[in-house]
Amino acid sequence: MTAPPDNFSTDKSRSSACYASAAQSAGFLRAGDKYRRDRMDAADMLSIEEAAEVAGTSRNEIEEWIKSHRCIAVFDRCRQYKLPRWQLEPNVWNVLQSLTSALCATDGWQVLVFLETRALALGGETPRTALEQGVNAQRILALATAEAH
């Protein structure tokens, strides 16, 4: 019988290096909370009322879009929703529902982070930038599908 490769070592002293300590985990959570707060406060984020005005629709319609995952809406601990303004641009708007499905996303943060994270498959651009620059939506959807699996 051969020994397992190093990345599958059964040596318990090595296995603890695969996990974050409690202090590291707390630090990661704090960083995530800060990211969310900062992103919610960014200049491109709209309230439901502001989004309705920009989209030329009602608050109720925006709330329906949120419930049906038709748009990206993120919320803080107080359930105050914010929506990124740029999603209302046609090159992004027309692919949002398909993108949410491809990502198997259950909340707006998943879609927002995907769209704003640089991808090697896009030459280091974000999927959002690629869509805004006219990259074929099918390419972005394929990337989202791969990301979800």
mmCIF file with all atom_site columns, C-alpha atoms in Angstrom:
data_model
loop_
_atom_site.group_PDB
_atom_site.id
_atom_site.type_symbol
_atom_site.label_atom_id
_atom_site.label_alt_id
_atom_site.label_comp_id
_atom_site.label_asym_id
_atom_site.label_entity_id
_atom_site.label_seq_id
_atom_site.pdbx_PDB_ins_code
_atom_site.Cartn_x
_atom_site.Cartn_y
_atom_site.Cartn_z
_atom_site.occupancy
_atom_site.B_iso_or_equiv
_atom_site.pdbx_formal_charge
_atom_site.auth_seq_id
_atom_site.auth_comp_id
_atom_site.auth_asym_id
_atom_site.auth_atom_id
_atom_site.pdbx_PDB_model_num
ATOM 1   C CA . MET A 1 1   ? 0.000   0.000  0.000   1.00 0.00 ? 1   MET A CA 1
ATOM 2   C CA . THR A 1 2   ? 1.359   3.449  -0.880  1.00 0.00 ? 2   THR A CA 1
ATOM 3   C CA . ALA A 1 3   ? 1.317   6.513  1.340   1.00 0.00 ? 3   ALA A CA 1
ATOM 4   C CA . PRO A 1 4   ? -1.240  9.210  0.553   1.00 0.00 ? 4   PRO A CA 1
ATOM 5   C CA . PRO A 1 5   ? 0.097   12.307 -1.231  1.00 0.00 ? 5   PRO A CA 1
ATOM 6   C CA . ASP A 1 6   ? 1.096   15.223 1.008   1.00 0.00 ? 6   ASP A CA 1
ATOM 7   C CA . ASN A 1 7   ? -2.079  17.184 0.347   1.00 0.00 ? 7   ASN A CA 1
ATOM 8   C CA . PHE A 1 8   ? -4.055  14.242 1.744   1.00 0.00 ? 8   PHE A CA 1
ATOM 9   C CA . SER A 1 9   ? -1.819  13.600 4.714   1.00 0.00 ? 9   SER A CA 1
ATOM 10  C CA . THR A 1 10  ? -3.307  11.768 7.655   1.00 0.00 ? 10  THR A CA 1
ATOM 11  C CA . ASP A 1 11  ? -0.802  13.428 10.017  1.00 0.00 ? 11  ASP A CA 1
ATOM 12  C CA . LYS A 1 12  ? -2.983  15.324 12.537  1.00 0.00 ? 12  LYS A CA 1
ATOM 13  C CA . SER A 1 13  ? -0.298  17.948 13.212  1.00 0.00 ? 13  SER A CA 1
ATOM 14  C CA . ARG A 1 14  ? -0.541  19.045 9.583   1.00 0.00 ? 14  ARG A CA 1
ATOM 15  C CA . SER A 1 15  ? -4.324  18.989 9.357   1.00 0.00 ? 15  SER A CA 1
ATOM 16  C CA . SER A 1 16  ? -4.747  21.876 11.796  1.00 0.00 ? 16  SER A CA 1
ATOM 17  C CA . ALA A 1 17  ? -2.927  24.124 9.305   1.00 0.00 ? 17  ALA A CA 1
ATOM 18  C CA . CYS A 1 18  ? -5.874  23.648 6.940   1.00 0.00 ? 18  CYS A CA 1
ATOM 19  C CA . TYR A 1 19  ? -8.238  25.541 9.208   1.00 0.00 ? 19  TYR A CA 1
ATOM 20  C CA . ALA A 1 20  ? -8.379  29.138 10.376  1.00 0.00 ? 20  ALA A CA 1
ATOM 21  C CA . SER A 1 21  ? -8.002  29.773 14.070  1.00 0.00 ? 21  SER A CA 1
ATOM 22  C CA . ALA A 1 22  ? -10.870 31.322 16.031  1.00 0.00 ? 22  ALA A CA 1
ATOM 23  C CA . ALA A 1 23  ? -9.046  34.668 15.967  1.00 0.00 ? 23  ALA A CA 1
ATOM 24  C CA . GLN A 1 24  ? -8.514  34.432 12.199  1.00 0.00 ? 24  GLN A CA 1
ATOM 25  C CA . SER A 1 25  ? -12.155 33.511 11.672  1.00 0.00 ? 25  SER A CA 1
ATOM 26  C CA . ALA A 1 26  ? -13.275 36.498 13.744  1.00 0.00 ? 26  ALA A CA 1
ATOM 27  C CA . GLY A 1 27  ? -10.987 38.727 11.684  1.00 0.00 ? 27  GLY A CA 1
ATOM 28  C CA . PHE A 1 28  ? -12.442 37.410 8.432   1.00 0.00 ? 28  PHE A CA 1
ATOM 29  C CA . LEU A 1 29  ? -15.972 38.048 9.698   1.00 0.00 ? 29  LEU A CA 1
ATOM 30  C CA . ARG A 1 30  ? -15.078 41.611 10.743  1.00 0.00 ? 30  ARG A CA 1
ATOM 31  C CA . ALA A 1 31  ? -13.525 42.266 7.338   1.00 0.00 ? 31  ALA A CA 1
ATOM 32  C CA . GLY A 1 32  ? -16.671 40.933 5.658   1.00 0.00 ? 32  GLY A CA 1
ATOM 33  C CA . ASP A 1 33  ? -18.886 43.154 7.798   1.00 0.00 ? 33  ASP A CA 1
ATOM 34  C CA . LYS A 1 34  ? -16.743 46.178 6.935   1.00 0.00 ? 34  LYS A CA 1
ATOM 35  C CA . TYR A 1 35  ? -16.880 45.336 3.231   1.00 0.00 ? 35  TYR A CA 1
ATOM 36  C CA . ARG A 1 36  ? -20.670 45.112 3.381   1.00 0.00 ? 36  ARG A CA 1
ATOM 37  C CA . ARG A 1 37  ? -21.033 48.392 5.284   1.00 0.00 ? 37  ARG A CA 1
ATOM 38  C CA . ASP A 1 38  ? -18.665 50.189 2.910   1.00 0.00 ? 38  ASP A CA 1
ATOM 39  C CA . ARG A 1 39  ? -20.404 48.752 -0.159  1.00 0.00 ? 39  ARG A CA 1
ATOM 40  C CA . MET A 1 40  ? -23.835 49.738 1.158   1.00 0.00 ? 40  MET A CA 1
ATOM 41  C CA . ASP A 1 41  ? -22.557 53.300 1.674   1.00 0.00 ? 41  ASP A CA 1
ATOM 42  C CA . ALA A 1 42  ? -20.980 53.587 -1.792  1.00 0.00 ? 42  ALA A CA 1
ATOM 43  C CA . ALA A 1 43  ? -22.131 56.422 -4.030  1.00 0.00 ? 43  ALA A CA 1
ATOM 44  C CA . ASP A 1 44  ? -23.587 54.070 -6.662  1.00 0.00 ? 44  ASP A CA 1
ATOM 45  C CA . MET A 1 45  ? -26.033 52.440 -4.253  1.00 0.00 ? 45  MET A CA 1
ATOM 46  C CA . LEU A 1 46  ? -29.671 53.528 -4.373  1.00 0.00 ? 46  LEU A CA 1
ATOM 47  C CA . SER A 1 47  ? -32.527 53.185 -1.930  1.00 0.00 ? 47  SER A CA 1
ATOM 48  C CA . ILE A 1 48  ? -35.674 51.475 -3.192  1.00 0.00 ? 48  ILE A CA 1
ATOM 49  C CA . GLU A 1 49  ? -37.278 54.878 -3.736  1.00 0.00 ? 49  GLU A CA 1
ATOM 50  C CA . GLU A 1 50  ? -34.260 56.187 -5.677  1.00 0.00 ? 50  GLU A CA 1
ATOM 51  C CA . ALA A 1 51  ? -34.130 53.034 -7.801  1.00 0.00 ? 51  ALA A CA 1
ATOM 52  C CA . ALA A 1 52  ? -37.829 53.397 -8.612  1.00 0.00 ? 52  ALA A CA 1
ATOM 53  C CA . GLU A 1 53  ? -37.236 56.967 -9.749  1.00 0.00 ? 53  GLU A CA 1
ATOM 54  C CA . VAL A 1 54  ? -34.236 56.022 -11.929 1.00 0.00 ? 54  VAL A CA 1
ATOM 55  C CA . ALA A 1 55  ? -36.097 53.036 -13.424 1.00 0.00 ? 55  ALA A CA 1
ATOM 56  C CA . GLY A 1 56  ? -39.263 55.050 -13.962 1.00 0.00 ? 56  GLY A CA 1
ATOM 57  C CA . THR A 1 57  ? -41.406 52.693 -11.924 1.00 0.00 ? 57  THR A CA 1
ATOM 58  C CA . SER A 1 58  ? -42.966 52.394 -8.471  1.00 0.00 ? 58  SER A CA 1
ATOM 59  C CA . ARG A 1 59  ? -41.553 51.346 -5.127  1.00 0.00 ? 59  ARG A CA 1
ATOM 60  C CA . ASN A 1 60  ? -43.925 48.352 -5.193  1.00 0.00 ? 60  ASN A CA 1
ATOM 61  C CA . GLU A 1 61  ? -42.554 47.246 -8.564  1.00 0.00 ? 61  GLU A CA 1
ATOM 62  C CA . ILE A 1 62  ? -38.959 47.446 -7.253  1.00 0.00 ? 62  ILE A CA 1
ATOM 63  C CA . GLU A 1 63  ? -39.999 45.370 -4.230  1.00 0.00 ? 63  GLU A CA 1
ATOM 64  C CA . GLU A 1 64  ? -41.495 42.771 -6.594  1.00 0.00 ? 64  GLU A CA 1
ATOM 65  C CA . TRP A 1 65  ? -38.244 42.733 -8.585  1.00 0.00 ? 65  TRP A CA 1
ATOM 66  C CA . ILE A 1 66  ? -36.341 42.123 -5.352  1.00 0.00 ? 66  ILE A CA 1
ATOM 67  C CA . LYS A 1 67  ? -38.626 39.243 -4.339  1.00 0.00 ? 67  LYS A CA 1
ATOM 68  C CA . SER A 1 68  ? -38.364 37.609 -7.767  1.00 0.00 ? 68  SER A CA 1
ATOM 69  C CA . HIS A 1 69  ? -34.566 38.145 -8.025  1.00 0.00 ? 69  HIS A CA 1
ATOM 70  C CA . ARG A 1 70  ? -35.123 40.374 -11.063 1.00 0.00 ? 70  ARG A CA 1
ATOM 71  C CA . CYS A 1 71  ? -32.626 42.878 -9.680  1.00 0.00 ? 71  CYS A CA 1
ATOM 72  C CA . ILE A 1 72  ? -29.665 43.007 -7.330  1.00 0.00 ? 72  ILE A CA 1
ATOM 73  C CA . ALA A 1 73  ? -30.707 44.194 -3.900  1.00 0.00 ? 73  ALA A CA 1
ATOM 74  C CA . VAL A 1 74  ? -28.499 43.883 -0.856  1.00 0.00 ? 74  VAL A CA 1
ATOM 75  C CA . PHE A 1 75  ? -29.488 44.606 2.698   1.00 0.00 ? 75  PHE A CA 1
ATOM 76  C CA . ASP A 1 76  ? -27.928 45.338 6.034   1.00 0.00 ? 76  ASP A CA 1
ATOM 77  C CA . ARG A 1 77  ? -28.819 43.870 9.398   1.00 0.00 ? 77  ARG A CA 1
ATOM 78  C CA . CYS A 1 78  ? -31.792 46.240 9.662   1.00 0.00 ? 78  CYS A CA 1
ATOM 79  C CA . ARG A 1 79  ? -33.128 44.932 6.307   1.00 0.00 ? 79  ARG A CA 1
ATOM 80  C CA . GLN A 1 80  ? -32.570 48.284 4.613   1.00 0.00 ? 80  GLN A CA 1
ATOM 81  C CA . TYR A 1 81  ? -32.230 47.482 0.913   1.00 0.00 ? 81  TYR A CA 1
ATOM 82  C CA . LYS A 1 82  ? -29.792 49.162 -1.453  1.00 0.00 ? 82  LYS A CA 1
ATOM 83  C CA . LEU A 1 83  ? -29.507 48.557 -5.174  1.00 0.00 ? 83  LEU A CA 1
ATOM 84  C CA . PRO A 1 84  ? -26.501 49.298 -7.384  1.00 0.00 ? 84  PRO A CA 1
ATOM 85  C CA . ARG A 1 85  ? -27.442 51.956 -9.921  1.00 0.00 ? 85  ARG A CA 1
ATOM 86  C CA . TRP A 1 86  ? -25.385 50.409 -12.735 1.00 0.00 ? 86  TRP A CA 1
ATOM 87  C CA . GLN A 1 87  ? -27.570 47.283 -12.860 1.00 0.00 ? 87  GLN A CA 1
ATOM 88  C CA . LEU A 1 88  ? -30.258 49.341 -14.582 1.00 0.00 ? 88  LEU A CA 1
ATOM 89  C CA . GLU A 1 89  ? -28.042 49.765 -17.675 1.00 0.00 ? 89  GLU A CA 1
ATOM 90  C CA . PRO A 1 90  ? -29.323 47.573 -20.545 1.00 0.00 ? 90  PRO A CA 1
ATOM 91  C CA . ASN A 1 91  ? -26.146 45.483 -20.968 1.00 0.00 ? 91  ASN A CA 1
ATOM 92  C CA . VAL A 1 92  ? -26.384 44.393 -17.328 1.00 0.00 ? 92  VAL A CA 1
ATOM 93  C CA . TRP A 1 93  ? -30.146 44.520 -16.771 1.00 0.00 ? 93  TRP A CA 1
ATOM 94  C CA . ASN A 1 94  ? -30.948 42.156 -19.638 1.00 0.00 ? 94  ASN A CA 1
ATOM 95  C CA . VAL A 1 95  ? -28.820 39.341 -18.183 1.00 0.00 ? 95  VAL A CA 1
ATOM 96  C CA . LEU A 1 96  ? -29.512 39.657 -14.433 1.00 0.00 ? 96  LEU A CA 1
ATOM 97  C CA . GLN A 1 97  ? -32.185 36.992 -14.012 1.00 0.00 ? 97  GLN A CA 1
ATOM 98  C CA . SER A 1 98  ? -30.235 34.459 -16.055 1.00 0.00 ? 98  SER A CA 1
ATOM 99  C CA . LEU A 1 99  ? -27.076 35.343 -14.151 1.00 0.00 ? 99  LEU A CA 1
ATOM 100 C CA . THR A 1 100 ? -28.792 34.852 -10.794 1.00 0.00 ? 100 THR A CA 1
ATOM 101 C CA . SER A 1 101 ? -30.008 31.435 -11.950 1.00 0.00 ? 101 SER A CA 1
ATOM 102 C CA . ALA A 1 102 ? -26.587 30.451 -13.313 1.00 0.00 ? 102 ALA A CA 1
ATOM 103 C CA . LEU A 1 103 ? -24.978 31.342 -9.983  1.00 0.00 ? 103 LEU A CA 1
ATOM 104 C CA . CYS A 1 104 ? -27.705 29.492 -8.036  1.00 0.00 ? 104 CYS A CA 1
ATOM 105 C CA . ALA A 1 105 ? -27.744 32.700 -5.998  1.00 0.00 ? 105 ALA A CA 1
ATOM 106 C CA . THR A 1 106 ? -30.028 33.021 -3.021  1.00 0.00 ? 106 THR A CA 1
ATOM 107 C CA . ASP A 1 107 ? -29.283 36.659 -2.257  1.00 0.00 ? 107 ASP A CA 1
ATOM 108 C CA . GLY A 1 108 ? -28.090 39.823 -3.932  1.00 0.00 ? 108 GLY A CA 1
ATOM 109 C CA . TRP A 1 109 ? -24.671 39.764 -2.278  1.00 0.00 ? 109 TRP A CA 1
ATOM 110 C CA . GLN A 1 110 ? -23.725 36.647 -4.249  1.00 0.00 ? 110 GLN A CA 1
ATOM 111 C CA . VAL A 1 111 ? -24.573 38.304 -7.556  1.00 0.00 ? 111 VAL A CA 1
ATOM 112 C CA . LEU A 1 112 ? -22.979 41.629 -6.606  1.00 0.00 ? 112 LEU A CA 1
ATOM 113 C CA . VAL A 1 113 ? -19.711 40.041 -5.500  1.00 0.00 ? 113 VAL A CA 1
ATOM 114 C CA . PHE A 1 114 ? -19.567 37.888 -8.642  1.00 0.00 ? 114 PHE A CA 1
ATOM 115 C CA . LEU A 1 115 ? -20.099 40.902 -10.893 1.00 0.00 ? 115 LEU A CA 1
ATOM 116 C CA . GLU A 1 116 ? -17.515 43.021 -9.066  1.00 0.00 ? 116 GLU A CA 1
ATOM 117 C CA . THR A 1 117 ? -14.732 40.432 -8.706  1.00 0.00 ? 117 THR A CA 1
ATOM 118 C CA . ARG A 1 118 ? -11.969 40.376 -11.314 1.00 0.00 ? 118 ARG A CA 1
ATOM 119 C CA . ALA A 1 119 ? -11.880 37.186 -13.371 1.00 0.00 ? 119 ALA A CA 1
ATOM 120 C CA . LEU A 1 120 ? -8.830  35.712 -15.081 1.00 0.00 ? 120 LEU A CA 1
ATOM 121 C CA . ALA A 1 121 ? -11.171 34.302 -17.736 1.00 0.00 ? 121 ALA A CA 1
ATOM 122 C CA . LEU A 1 122 ? -12.025 37.906 -18.642 1.00 0.00 ? 122 LEU A CA 1
ATOM 123 C CA . GLY A 1 123 ? -8.446  39.118 -18.779 1.00 0.00 ? 123 GLY A CA 1
ATOM 124 C CA . GLY A 1 124 ? -8.617  40.466 -15.253 1.00 0.00 ? 124 GLY A CA 1
ATOM 125 C CA . GLU A 1 125 ? -11.777 42.498 -15.845 1.00 0.00 ? 125 GLU A CA 1
ATOM 126 C CA . THR A 1 126 ? -14.872 42.141 -13.711 1.00 0.00 ? 126 THR A CA 1
ATOM 127 C CA . PRO A 1 127 ? -17.949 40.503 -15.248 1.00 0.00 ? 127 PRO A CA 1
ATOM 128 C CA . ARG A 1 128 ? -19.760 43.815 -14.746 1.00 0.00 ? 128 ARG A CA 1
ATOM 129 C CA . THR A 1 129 ? -17.145 45.730 -16.752 1.00 0.00 ? 129 THR A CA 1
ATOM 130 C CA . ALA A 1 130 ? -17.168 43.038 -19.423 1.00 0.00 ? 130 ALA A CA 1
ATOM 131 C CA . LEU A 1 131 ? -20.953 43.302 -19.780 1.00 0.00 ? 131 LEU A CA 1
ATOM 132 C CA . GLU A 1 132 ? -20.806 47.102 -19.885 1.00 0.00 ? 132 GLU A CA 1
ATOM 133 C CA . GLN A 1 133 ? -18.181 46.865 -22.647 1.00 0.00 ? 133 GLN A CA 1
ATOM 134 C CA . GLY A 1 134 ? -20.371 44.562 -24.710 1.00 0.00 ? 134 GLY A CA 1
ATOM 135 C CA . VAL A 1 135 ? -18.826 41.150 -24.038 1.00 0.00 ? 135 VAL A CA 1
ATOM 136 C CA . ASN A 1 136 ? -21.292 38.453 -25.067 1.00 0.00 ? 136 ASN A CA 1
ATOM 137 C CA . ALA A 1 137 ? -23.616 37.696 -22.161 1.00 0.00 ? 137 ALA A CA 1
ATOM 138 C CA . GLN A 1 138 ? -23.316 33.944 -22.839 1.00 0.00 ? 138 GLN A CA 1
ATOM 139 C CA . ARG A 1 139 ? -19.635 34.143 -21.910 1.00 0.00 ? 139 ARG A CA 1
ATOM 140 C CA . ILE A 1 140 ? -20.506 35.746 -18.574 1.00 0.00 ? 140 ILE A CA 1
ATOM 141 C CA . LEU A 1 141 ? -23.265 33.196 -17.952 1.00 0.00 ? 141 LEU A CA 1
ATOM 142 C CA . ALA A 1 142 ? -20.835 30.344 -18.654 1.00 0.00 ? 142 ALA A CA 1
ATOM 143 C CA . LEU A 1 143 ? -18.405 31.869 -16.163 1.00 0.00 ? 143 LEU A CA 1
ATOM 144 C CA . ALA A 1 144 ? -21.210 32.177 -13.590 1.00 0.00 ? 144 ALA A CA 1
ATOM 145 C CA . THR A 1 145 ? -22.226 28.557 -14.137 1.00 0.00 ? 145 THR A CA 1
ATOM 146 C CA . ALA A 1 146 ? -18.629 27.425 -13.624 1.00 0.00 ? 146 ALA A CA 1
ATOM 147 C CA . GLU A 1 147 ? -18.395 29.575 -10.489 1.00 0.00 ? 147 GLU A CA 1
ATOM 148 C CA . ALA A 1 148 ? -21.523 27.958 -9.057  1.00 0.00 ? 148 ALA A CA 1
ATOM 149 C CA . HIS A 1 149 ? -20.205 24.436 -9.534  1.00 0.00 ? 149 HIS A CA 1
#
